[in-house]
Short mmCIF file of C-alpha atoms in Angstrom, two decimals:
data_model
loop_
_atom_site.label_atom_id
_atom_site.label_comp_id
_atom_site.label_asym_id
_atom_site.label_seq_id
_atom_site.Cartn_x
_atom_site.Cartn_y
_atom_site.Cartn_z
CA UNK F 1064 12.59 -17.22 -8.93
CA UNK F 1065 14.45 -15.28 -6.21
CA UNK F 1066 14.90 -17.48 -3.19
CA UNK F 1067 16.30 -15.21 -0.47
CA UNK F 1068 15.29 -11.85 0.95
CA UNK F 1069 18.15 -10.22 -0.72
CA UNK F 1070 17.21 -11.58 -4.00
CA UNK F 1071 13.89 -10.42 -3.74
CA UNK F 1072 14.83 -7.03 -2.67
CA UNK F 1073 17.04 -6.84 -5.69
CA UNK F 1074 13.98 -8.04 -7.99
CA UNK F 1075 11.96 -5.15 -6.36
CA UNK F 1076 14.83 -2.76 -7.30
CA UNK F 1077 15.06 -4.02 -10.93
CA UNK F 1078 11.14 -3.85 -11.31
CA UNK F 1079 10.92 -0.39 -9.69
CA UNK F 1080 13.49 1.11 -12.05
CA UNK F 1081 11.85 -0.37 -15.04
CA UNK F 1082 8.56 1.22 -13.99
CA UNK F 1083 9.86 4.60 -12.88
CA UNK F 1084 11.72 6.34 -15.62
CA UNK F 1085 14.93 8.29 -14.57
CA UNK F 1086 14.30 7.59 -10.73
CA UNK F 1087 17.28 5.16 -10.43
CA UNK F 1088 18.98 7.10 -7.64
CA UNK F 1089 15.66 7.96 -5.70
CA UNK F 1090 14.84 4.18 -5.79
CA UNK F 1091 18.14 3.05 -4.38
CA UNK F 1092 17.73 5.98 -1.86
CA UNK F 1093 14.24 4.70 -0.61
CA UNK F 1094 15.34 1.12 -0.52
CA UNK F 1095 18.62 2.05 1.31
CA UNK F 1096 16.68 4.24 3.70
CA UNK F 1097 14.33 1.23 4.56
CA UNK F 1098 17.49 -1.08 5.04
CA UNK F 1099 19.10 1.49 7.27
CA UNK F 1100 16.03 2.90 8.92
CA UNK F 1101 16.90 6.41 7.73
CA UNK F 1102 14.81 9.25 6.72
CA UNK F 1103 14.61 10.82 3.33
CA UNK F 1104 13.78 14.30 1.74
CA UNK F 1105 12.57 14.80 -1.89
CA UNK F 1106 12.89 18.12 -3.48
CA UNK F 1107 11.33 19.16 -6.55
CA UNK F 1108 8.36 20.46 -8.54
CA UNK F 1109 4.78 19.08 -8.14
CA UNK F 1110 3.77 16.35 -10.76
CA UNK F 1111 6.94 14.29 -10.72
CA UNK F 1112 5.51 10.97 -9.26
CA UNK F 1113 7.09 11.16 -5.87
CA UNK F 1114 3.90 10.17 -4.14
CA UNK F 1115 3.28 7.18 -6.63
CA UNK F 1116 7.02 5.92 -6.02
CA UNK F 1117 6.66 5.95 -2.28
CA UNK F 1118 3.35 4.24 -2.42
CA UNK F 1119 4.71 1.56 -4.76
CA UNK F 1120 7.88 0.98 -2.49
CA UNK F 1121 5.70 0.53 0.46
CA UNK F 1122 3.36 -1.99 -1.22
CA UNK F 1123 6.23 -3.99 -2.01
CA UNK F 1124 6.86 -4.73 1.59
CA UNK F 1125 4.09 -6.98 2.56
CA UNK F 1126 2.62 -6.22 5.93
CA UNK F 1127 3.98 -2.55 6.01
CA UNK F 1128 1.53 0.16 6.73
CA UNK F 1129 1.63 3.74 5.25
CA UNK F 1130 0.52 7.16 6.56
CA UNK F 1131 0.35 9.98 4.22
CA UNK F 1132 -0.60 13.59 5.04
CA UNK F 1133 -0.48 16.87 3.18
CA UNK F 1134 0.98 19.47 5.32
CA UNK F 1135 -0.06 23.22 5.59
CA UNK F 1136 0.78 26.16 7.74
CA UNK F 1137 -2.24 25.35 9.55
CA UNK F 1138 -1.50 21.66 10.13
CA UNK F 1139 -1.91 20.74 13.99
CA UNK F 1140 -0.70 17.65 15.82
CA UNK F 1141 -4.10 15.78 15.81
CA UNK F 1142 -3.86 15.39 11.99
CA UNK F 1143 -0.67 13.21 12.50
CA UNK F 1144 -1.02 11.78 15.77
CA UNK F 1145 -4.70 11.32 16.16
CA UNK F 1146 -7.52 12.98 18.02
CA UNK F 1147 -7.71 12.96 21.73
CA UNK F 1148 -9.72 10.29 23.44
CA UNK F 1149 -12.93 11.89 24.54
CA UNK F 1150 -13.54 9.24 27.26
CA UNK F 1151 -10.07 9.74 28.53
CA UNK F 1152 -10.36 13.35 28.74
CA UNK F 1153 -13.45 12.95 30.84
CA UNK F 1154 -11.14 10.95 33.04
CA UNK F 1155 -8.44 13.40 33.25
CA UNK F 1156 -6.10 11.45 30.53
CA UNK F 1157 -4.63 13.48 27.65
CA UNK F 1158 -4.24 10.49 25.43
CA UNK F 1159 -4.79 10.27 21.58
CA UNK F 1160 -6.34 7.83 19.45
CA UNK F 1161 -3.30 6.87 17.43
CA UNK F 1162 -4.78 3.99 15.35
CA UNK F 1163 -4.35 4.42 11.69
CA UNK F 1164 -2.00 7.63 12.39
CA UNK F 1165 1.69 8.30 12.02
CA UNK F 1166 2.58 6.63 15.37
CA UNK F 1167 1.48 3.20 14.01
CA UNK F 1168 2.76 3.42 10.55
CA UNK F 1169 5.89 1.68 9.08
CA UNK F 1170 6.34 4.25 6.44
CA UNK F 1171 5.14 7.91 6.86
CA UNK F 1172 4.95 10.31 3.81
CA UNK F 1173 4.47 14.01 4.57
CA UNK F 1174 3.80 15.91 1.45
CA UNK F 1175 4.84 19.81 1.34
CA UNK F 1176 6.40 18.81 4.59
CA UNK F 1177 8.11 22.37 5.33
CA UNK F 1178 4.79 24.21 4.83
CA UNK F 1179 4.05 23.29 8.43
CA UNK F 1180 5.22 25.38 11.47
CA UNK F 1181 8.54 24.69 13.21
CA UNK F 1182 6.79 23.69 16.28
CA UNK F 1183 4.53 21.27 14.44
CA UNK F 1184 7.54 19.63 12.80
CA UNK F 1185 9.71 19.56 15.94
CA UNK F 1186 6.82 17.30 17.59
CA UNK F 1187 8.02 14.69 15.11
CA UNK F 1188 11.76 14.56 16.38
CA UNK F 1189 11.15 11.81 18.91
CA UNK F 1190 9.45 9.63 16.77
CA UNK F 1191 12.10 10.14 13.94
CA UNK F 1192 15.08 9.78 16.39
CA UNK F 1193 13.98 7.35 18.98
CA UNK F 1194 10.90 5.58 17.33
CA UNK F 1195 8.80 6.51 20.32
CA UNK F 1196 5.79 8.73 20.93
CA UNK F 1197 4.63 10.30 24.14
CA UNK F 1198 0.86 9.75 24.46
CA UNK F 1199 -0.43 11.24 27.65
CA UNK F 1200 1.72 9.86 30.60
CA UNK F 1201 3.19 6.84 28.54
CA UNK F 1202 5.60 6.58 25.89
CA UNK F 1203 4.74 3.94 23.29
CA UNK F 1204 6.90 2.20 20.68
CA UNK F 1205 6.46 3.20 17.01
CA UNK F 1206 7.09 0.87 14.11
CA UNK F 1207 8.32 3.51 12.00
CA UNK F 1208 10.98 2.39 9.40
CA UNK F 1209 11.39 5.41 7.26
CA UNK F 1210 9.69 8.85 7.17
CA UNK F 1211 9.69 10.66 3.70
CA UNK F 1212 9.20 14.32 3.52
CA UNK F 1213 8.59 15.96 0.07
CA UNK F 1214 8.41 19.59 -0.75
CA UNK F 1215 9.08 22.06 -4.00
CA UNK F 1216 11.19 24.35 -1.59
CA UNK F 1217 13.90 24.34 0.92
CA UNK F 1218 13.27 24.65 4.63
CA UNK F 1219 13.65 28.27 5.77
CA UNK F 1220 14.50 29.31 9.20
CA UNK F 1221 16.40 27.61 12.15
CA UNK F 1222 13.27 26.06 13.67
CA UNK F 1223 13.12 23.52 10.85
CA UNK F 1224 16.83 22.52 10.80
CA UNK F 1225 16.28 19.92 13.47
CA UNK F 1226 13.96 17.90 11.29
CA UNK F 1227 15.81 18.66 7.91
CA UNK F 1228 19.05 17.19 9.74
CA UNK F 1229 17.27 14.11 10.58
CA UNK F 1230 16.33 13.43 6.97
CA UNK F 1231 19.55 11.68 6.13
CA UNK F 1232 18.89 11.38 2.47
CA UNK F 1233 18.08 14.40 0.05
CA UNK F 1234 17.24 14.00 -3.52
CA UNK F 1235 16.22 16.37 -6.25
CA UNK F 1236 13.36 14.91 -8.33
CA UNK F 1237 13.02 16.63 -11.62
CA UNK F 1238 10.63 16.01 -14.59
CA UNK F 1239 11.53 13.29 -16.95
CA UNK F 1240 13.90 14.44 -19.64
CA UNK F 1241 14.16 11.63 -21.89
CA UNK F 1242 11.25 11.91 -24.39
CA UNK F 1243 10.95 8.06 -25.23
CA UNK F 1244 10.62 7.40 -21.48
CA UNK F 1245 8.18 10.21 -20.92
CA UNK F 1246 6.26 8.75 -23.94
CA UNK F 1247 6.20 5.50 -22.27
CA UNK F 1248 4.66 7.09 -19.03
CA UNK F 1249 2.10 9.25 -20.94
CA UNK F 1250 0.80 5.92 -22.51
CA UNK F 1251 0.70 3.84 -19.33
CA UNK F 1252 3.25 1.46 -20.50
CA UNK F 1253 5.34 0.92 -17.38
CA UNK F 1254 5.39 -2.67 -16.11
CA UNK F 1255 3.61 -3.62 -12.72
CA UNK F 1256 5.46 -4.42 -9.57
CA UNK F 1257 5.04 -8.01 -8.79
CA UNK F 1258 8.07 -8.71 -6.53
CA UNK F 1259 7.91 -8.43 -2.64
CA UNK F 1260 9.44 -8.93 0.69
CA UNK F 1261 7.70 -9.32 3.87
CA UNK F 1262 8.19 -7.03 6.96
CA UNK F 1263 10.06 -9.74 8.89
CA UNK F 1264 12.41 -10.26 5.82
CA UNK F 1265 12.88 -6.45 5.93
CA UNK F 1266 13.87 -6.57 9.60
CA UNK F 1267 16.14 -9.52 8.56
CA UNK F 1268 17.96 -7.42 5.98
CA UNK F 1269 18.31 -4.43 8.62
CA UNK F 1270 19.98 -6.97 11.11
CA UNK F 1271 22.29 -8.12 8.32
CA UNK F 1272 23.36 -4.82 7.23
CA UNK F 1273 24.12 -3.76 10.77
CA UNK F 1274 26.33 -6.63 11.17
CA UNK F 1275 28.44 -5.91 8.13
CA UNK F 1276 32.01 -4.93 8.97
CA UNK F 1277 33.21 -1.80 7.47
CA UNK F 1278 36.97 -2.05 6.35
CA UNK F 1279 39.64 0.27 7.43
CA UNK F 1280 40.15 1.21 3.93
CA UNK F 1281 36.46 2.30 3.49
CA UNK F 1282 36.52 4.20 6.84
CA UNK F 1283 39.88 5.96 5.87
CA UNK F 1284 38.06 7.02 2.51
CA UNK F 1285 35.03 8.47 4.39
CA UNK F 1286 37.54 10.69 6.72
CA UNK F 1287 39.23 11.77 3.37
CA UNK F 1288 35.94 12.72 2.02
CA UNK F 1289 34.76 14.75 5.30
CA UNK F 1290 38.07 16.68 4.89
CA UNK F 1291 37.63 17.20 1.20
CA UNK F 1292 34.07 18.48 1.79
CA UNK F 1293 35.14 20.73 4.68
CA UNK F 1294 37.71 22.17 2.41
CA UNK F 1295 34.97 22.95 -0.01
CA UNK F 1296 33.16 24.76 2.80
CA UNK F 1297 30.52 21.95 3.33
CA UNK F 1298 30.19 20.81 6.94
CA UNK F 1299 28.05 17.85 7.81
CA UNK F 1300 26.57 17.20 11.28
CA UNK F 1301 28.02 14.36 13.50
CA UNK F 1302 24.54 12.81 13.46
CA UNK F 1303 24.63 12.33 9.79
CA UNK F 1304 28.25 10.93 9.79
CA UNK F 1305 27.34 8.48 12.45
CA UNK F 1306 24.28 7.31 10.29
CA UNK F 1307 26.53 7.41 7.21
CA UNK F 1308 28.15 4.20 8.29
CA UNK F 1309 24.64 2.35 8.55
CA UNK F 1310 23.78 3.96 5.22
CA UNK F 1311 26.96 2.57 3.38
CA UNK F 1312 26.28 -0.83 4.95
CA UNK F 1313 22.79 -0.87 3.66
CA UNK F 1314 23.58 0.27 0.24
CA UNK F 1315 25.84 -2.91 0.00
CA UNK F 1316 22.79 -5.09 0.84
CA UNK F 1317 20.66 -3.06 -1.71
CA UNK F 1318 23.34 -3.68 -4.38
CA UNK F 1319 23.50 -7.39 -3.34
CA UNK F 1320 27.13 -7.37 -1.95
CA UNK F 1321 28.23 -9.36 0.88
CA UNK F 1322 30.95 -6.98 1.81
CA UNK F 1323 30.99 -3.06 2.07
CA UNK F 1324 33.31 -1.60 -0.49
CA UNK F 1325 34.42 1.86 -1.48
CA UNK F 1326 31.82 2.03 -4.38
CA UNK F 1327 29.06 2.04 -1.61
CA UNK F 1328 30.45 5.31 -0.49
CA UNK F 1329 28.50 6.90 -3.41
CA UNK F 1330 25.40 6.65 -1.39
CA UNK F 1331 26.92 9.56 0.67
CA UNK F 1332 26.46 11.83 -2.21
CA UNK F 1333 22.88 12.16 -1.47
CA UNK F 1334 23.50 12.68 2.29
CA UNK F 1335 26.19 15.25 2.52
CA UNK F 1336 24.63 18.13 0.49
CA UNK F 1337 22.89 20.81 2.58
CA UNK F 1338 21.86 23.16 -0.29
CA UNK F 1339 20.73 22.25 -3.88
CA UNK F 1340 23.68 24.21 -5.48
CA UNK F 1341 26.16 21.82 -3.25
CA UNK F 1342 25.06 18.64 -5.21
CA UNK F 1343 27.31 18.59 -8.05
CA UNK F 1344 30.27 19.57 -5.83
CA UNK F 1345 29.69 16.87 -3.27
CA UNK F 1346 28.90 14.38 -5.96
CA UNK F 1347 32.22 15.13 -7.57
CA UNK F 1348 34.29 15.07 -4.26
CA UNK F 1349 32.77 11.54 -3.16
CA UNK F 1350 32.95 10.26 -6.83
CA UNK F 1351 36.70 10.84 -6.98
CA UNK F 1352 37.05 8.74 -3.75
CA UNK F 1353 34.52 6.10 -4.36
CA UNK F 1354 33.81 6.05 -8.09
CA UNK F 1355 36.15 7.99 -10.43
CA UNK F 1356 33.90 7.28 -13.41
CA UNK F 1357 30.95 8.76 -11.63
CA UNK F 1358 33.13 11.96 -10.68
CA UNK F 1359 34.40 12.49 -14.34
CA UNK F 1360 30.63 12.16 -15.35
CA UNK F 1361 29.30 14.84 -12.97
CA UNK F 1362 32.38 17.01 -14.25
CA UNK F 1363 31.10 16.40 -17.74
CA UNK F 1364 27.74 17.36 -16.74
CA UNK F 1365 28.94 20.67 -15.24
CA UNK F 1366 30.84 21.50 -18.59
CA UNK F 1367 27.59 20.84 -20.53
CA UNK F 1368 25.57 23.33 -18.09
CA UNK F 1369 28.12 25.89 -18.64
CA UNK F 1370 27.96 25.50 -22.45
CA UNK F 1371 24.20 25.66 -22.32
CA UNK F 1372 24.31 28.90 -20.25
CA UNK F 1373 26.49 30.40 -23.03
CA UNK F 1374 24.27 29.15 -25.71
CA UNK F 1375 22.13 32.03 -27.43
CA UNK F 1376 18.56 31.87 -26.70
CA UNK F 1377 17.87 32.56 -30.17
CA UNK F 1378 20.36 31.48 -32.85
CA UNK F 1379 20.99 34.19 -35.51
CA UNK F 1380 23.48 34.75 -38.20
CA UNK F 1381 25.72 36.64 -35.81
CA UNK F 1382 25.77 33.91 -33.12
CA UNK F 1383 25.61 30.78 -35.53
CA UNK F 1384 29.38 30.19 -35.14
CA UNK F 1385 29.14 30.23 -31.37
CA UNK F 1386 26.11 27.93 -31.38
CA UNK F 1387 27.90 25.35 -33.63
CA UNK F 1388 30.79 25.26 -31.55
CA UNK F 1389 28.93 24.84 -28.24
CA UNK F 1390 26.80 22.15 -29.94
CA UNK F 1391 29.99 20.22 -30.96
CA UNK F 1392 31.52 20.47 -27.67
CA UNK F 1393 28.28 19.12 -25.65
CA UNK F 1394 27.99 16.35 -28.42
CA UNK F 1395 31.69 15.49 -27.55
CA UNK F 1396 30.89 15.55 -23.86
CA UNK F 1397 27.75 13.36 -24.37
CA UNK F 1398 30.00 10.71 -26.46
CA UNK F 1399 32.59 10.51 -23.67
CA UNK F 1400 30.02 10.22 -20.88
CA UNK F 1401 28.04 7.35 -22.91
CA UNK F 1402 31.39 5.63 -23.16
CA UNK F 1403 31.85 5.97 -19.42
CA UNK F 1404 28.23 4.63 -18.78
CA UNK F 1405 29.12 1.49 -20.79
CA UNK F 1406 32.49 0.76 -18.95
CA UNK F 1407 31.39 1.71 -15.43
CA UNK F 1408 27.46 1.77 -15.26
CA UNK F 1409 25.98 3.49 -12.14
CA UNK F 1410 23.22 5.59 -11.19
CA UNK F 1411 25.25 8.86 -11.15
CA UNK F 1412 26.80 8.17 -14.57
CA UNK F 1413 23.29 7.31 -15.91
CA UNK F 1414 21.89 10.57 -14.49
CA UNK F 1415 24.52 12.68 -15.85
CA UNK F 1416 24.29 11.07 -19.29
CA UNK F 1417 20.48 11.89 -19.19
CA UNK F 1418 21.05 15.36 -18.37
CA UNK F 1419 23.76 15.91 -20.94
CA UNK F 1420 21.46 14.44 -23.48
CA UNK F 1421 18.90 16.89 -22.57
CA UNK F 1422 21.22 19.68 -22.92
CA UNK F 1423 22.22 18.49 -26.29
CA UNK F 1424 18.41 18.23 -27.47
CA UNK F 1425 17.62 21.92 -26.13
CA UNK F 1426 20.76 23.20 -28.24
CA UNK F 1427 19.58 21.39 -31.28
CA UNK F 1428 16.05 22.71 -30.86
CA UNK F 1429 17.24 26.33 -30.97
CA UNK F 1430 19.65 25.68 -33.62
CA UNK F 1431 16.81 23.90 -35.74
CA UNK F 1432 14.69 26.89 -35.23
CA UNK F 1433 17.16 29.16 -36.77
CA UNK F 1434 18.07 26.85 -39.68
CA UNK F 1435 14.36 26.45 -40.66
CA UNK F 1436 13.70 30.21 -40.83
#
């Protein structure tokens, strides 16, 4: 049985990954966000289990409270912060009843967060940044550890940029690609989460992470990554770079390491992209400094994506030779990536392997439709 908070956190991580198929990266992101007190944005289509995953993570922290709300363009502050106290209004006080609302929650989950207006979202900035809420003439402390926002679209307009920049982690959550894992989910065969830590233990882990020294070699690698990204035209805010150190420390704790190592810089790959089309570039740049095997896997995935883009929608006698060549190419890429996964397992190599395997299955499907004619 796990004996320390770090051991129990590791067991939570293991059980979550067994229960939620193809969500390894998001799970590590959520746990790292809790340990670093960072906020997180989940981008992706509806029906991918984002809410269920967040709920399960919160339930694994005994004593933590959750606030969830579906945002719309008509959302107004009372929905998040509570209604005004009528008795207080009679006495001339503009105070809200915050019990059970976002100012009292340890984890907040705002679904379709960018549907709300810019002014509505900007009212969250003080809670997100300072963990405080102005209630009438007083400012109250908020226990918020992490705010999770999800949406199937990116924020549009500069008025939404302030909140988006405060969401340190960004993940794209797609539908499950592996058919066997999807079958397990459909049949309800996922194991239950039994491991847990207390809220006090989470705070102890946060303090331990904050005290971890960051070696000069890791800081030098971070600055090299910054220069590499800027060379690709990707600029990250100073706020994000400052929080990046906390995130790298927290990732070491989540992975059970007593010290920060270069490998933990991989967590930055889910922090540094601003637009979805930057994800692979960022992962490759960071992987080359933090985990060369992950960088190679991402490059392999890019090659497989390019092959799929060139693959005929409907294979015919005229396109059969091209289809055969591309299928062989992707098969070779998949074999190489599976070897990488065995030699240097990581979330990023695993995700690349899953995607390449899905591309191969799609090519096989199209070819088999032709061969069976």
